[in-house]
Short mmCIF file of C-alpha atoms in Angstrom, two decimals:
data_model
loop_
_atom_site.label_atom_id
_atom_site.label_comp_id
_atom_site.label_asym_id
_atom_site.label_seq_id
_atom_site.Cartn_x
_atom_site.Cartn_y
_atom_site.Cartn_z
CA MET A 1 -49.54 26.75 20.79
CA SER A 2 -49.88 30.28 22.47
CA THR A 3 -52.29 32.60 22.85
CA PHE A 4 -49.81 36.01 21.68
CA LEU A 5 -47.64 36.26 19.34
CA THR A 6 -43.98 36.73 19.85
CA LEU A 7 -41.82 39.63 19.81
CA ASP A 8 -40.02 37.83 16.48
CA GLU A 9 -43.28 36.96 14.94
CA VAL A 10 -44.68 40.59 15.82
CA ALA A 11 -41.68 42.28 14.71
CA THR A 12 -42.30 40.09 11.17
CA LEU A 13 -45.51 40.73 11.28
CA THR A 14 -45.71 44.80 10.94
CA GLY A 15 -42.02 44.76 9.37
CA ARG A 16 -40.53 47.20 11.92
CA ARG A 17 -38.79 46.75 15.61
CA VAL A 18 -39.40 49.89 17.20
CA LYS A 19 -42.86 49.32 19.26
CA SER A 20 -44.06 52.37 18.75
CA LYS A 21 -43.68 51.81 15.12
CA GLN A 22 -45.45 48.04 15.14
CA VAL A 23 -48.31 49.85 16.96
CA GLU A 24 -48.66 52.36 14.00
CA GLN A 25 -48.57 49.26 11.53
CA LEU A 26 -51.15 47.11 13.38
CA ARG A 27 -53.16 49.66 13.23
CA THR A 28 -52.75 50.75 9.25
CA MET A 29 -52.87 46.59 9.25
CA GLY A 30 -56.60 46.45 11.19
CA ILE A 31 -55.43 43.99 13.50
CA ALA A 32 -56.73 44.50 16.72
CA PHE A 33 -53.91 44.14 19.17
CA TRP A 34 -53.74 45.47 23.11
CA VAL A 35 -50.44 47.71 24.46
CA ASN A 36 -49.12 46.33 27.59
CA ALA A 37 -47.15 47.66 29.93
CA ILE A 38 -44.33 48.60 29.09
CA GLY A 39 -46.02 49.60 25.51
CA ARG A 40 -45.18 46.61 23.89
CA PRO A 41 -47.80 46.08 21.18
CA VAL A 42 -49.58 42.47 22.10
CA VAL A 43 -51.43 40.47 19.67
CA THR A 44 -53.76 37.17 19.87
CA VAL A 45 -53.14 34.12 17.39
CA ALA A 46 -56.54 34.81 16.76
CA ALA A 47 -56.63 38.32 15.61
CA VAL A 48 -53.71 37.28 12.93
CA GLU A 49 -55.65 33.98 11.72
CA GLY A 50 -59.39 35.85 11.41
CA ARG A 51 -60.79 34.13 14.38
CA LYS A 52 -63.49 35.43 16.26
CA GLU A 53 -62.86 36.44 19.52
CA ALA A 54 -64.32 36.48 22.77
CA PRO A 55 -65.18 40.60 23.55
CA PRO A 56 -62.62 41.60 26.63
CA GLN A 57 -64.46 41.20 29.79
CA LYS A 58 -65.49 45.12 30.77
CA THR A 59 -64.10 46.28 34.41
CA TRP A 60 -66.24 48.06 36.66
CA VAL A 61 -64.90 51.16 37.90
CA GLN A 62 -65.84 53.05 40.97
CA PRO A 63 -67.96 55.98 40.38
CA ARG A 64 -66.78 59.38 41.58
CA VAL A 65 -68.46 60.46 44.68
CA SER A 66 -68.80 63.79 44.77
CA HIS A 67 -68.53 65.65 48.37
CA GLY A 68 -70.79 68.77 47.37
CA SER A 69 -70.16 71.94 45.89
CA LYS A 70 -67.92 74.50 47.63
CA ALA A 71 -70.63 77.15 48.05
CA ASN A 72 -72.19 74.52 50.45
CA ARG A 73 -69.45 74.76 53.21
#
């Protein structure tokens, strides 16, 4: 069993073939999903079945470093 719905399953679920329309429909339906690097919505099977998913791991982001203001130069 796969973790994610196939492209055809997402199209069947949303009733749409166009990526942007799939995203729009998933938002309307309240189904959790991610958009991948090529703009396709990625839906987990758990999101459709209503199972609880572990929240995505937060990634560490390096804070911006301030090099002082222009007035100090």
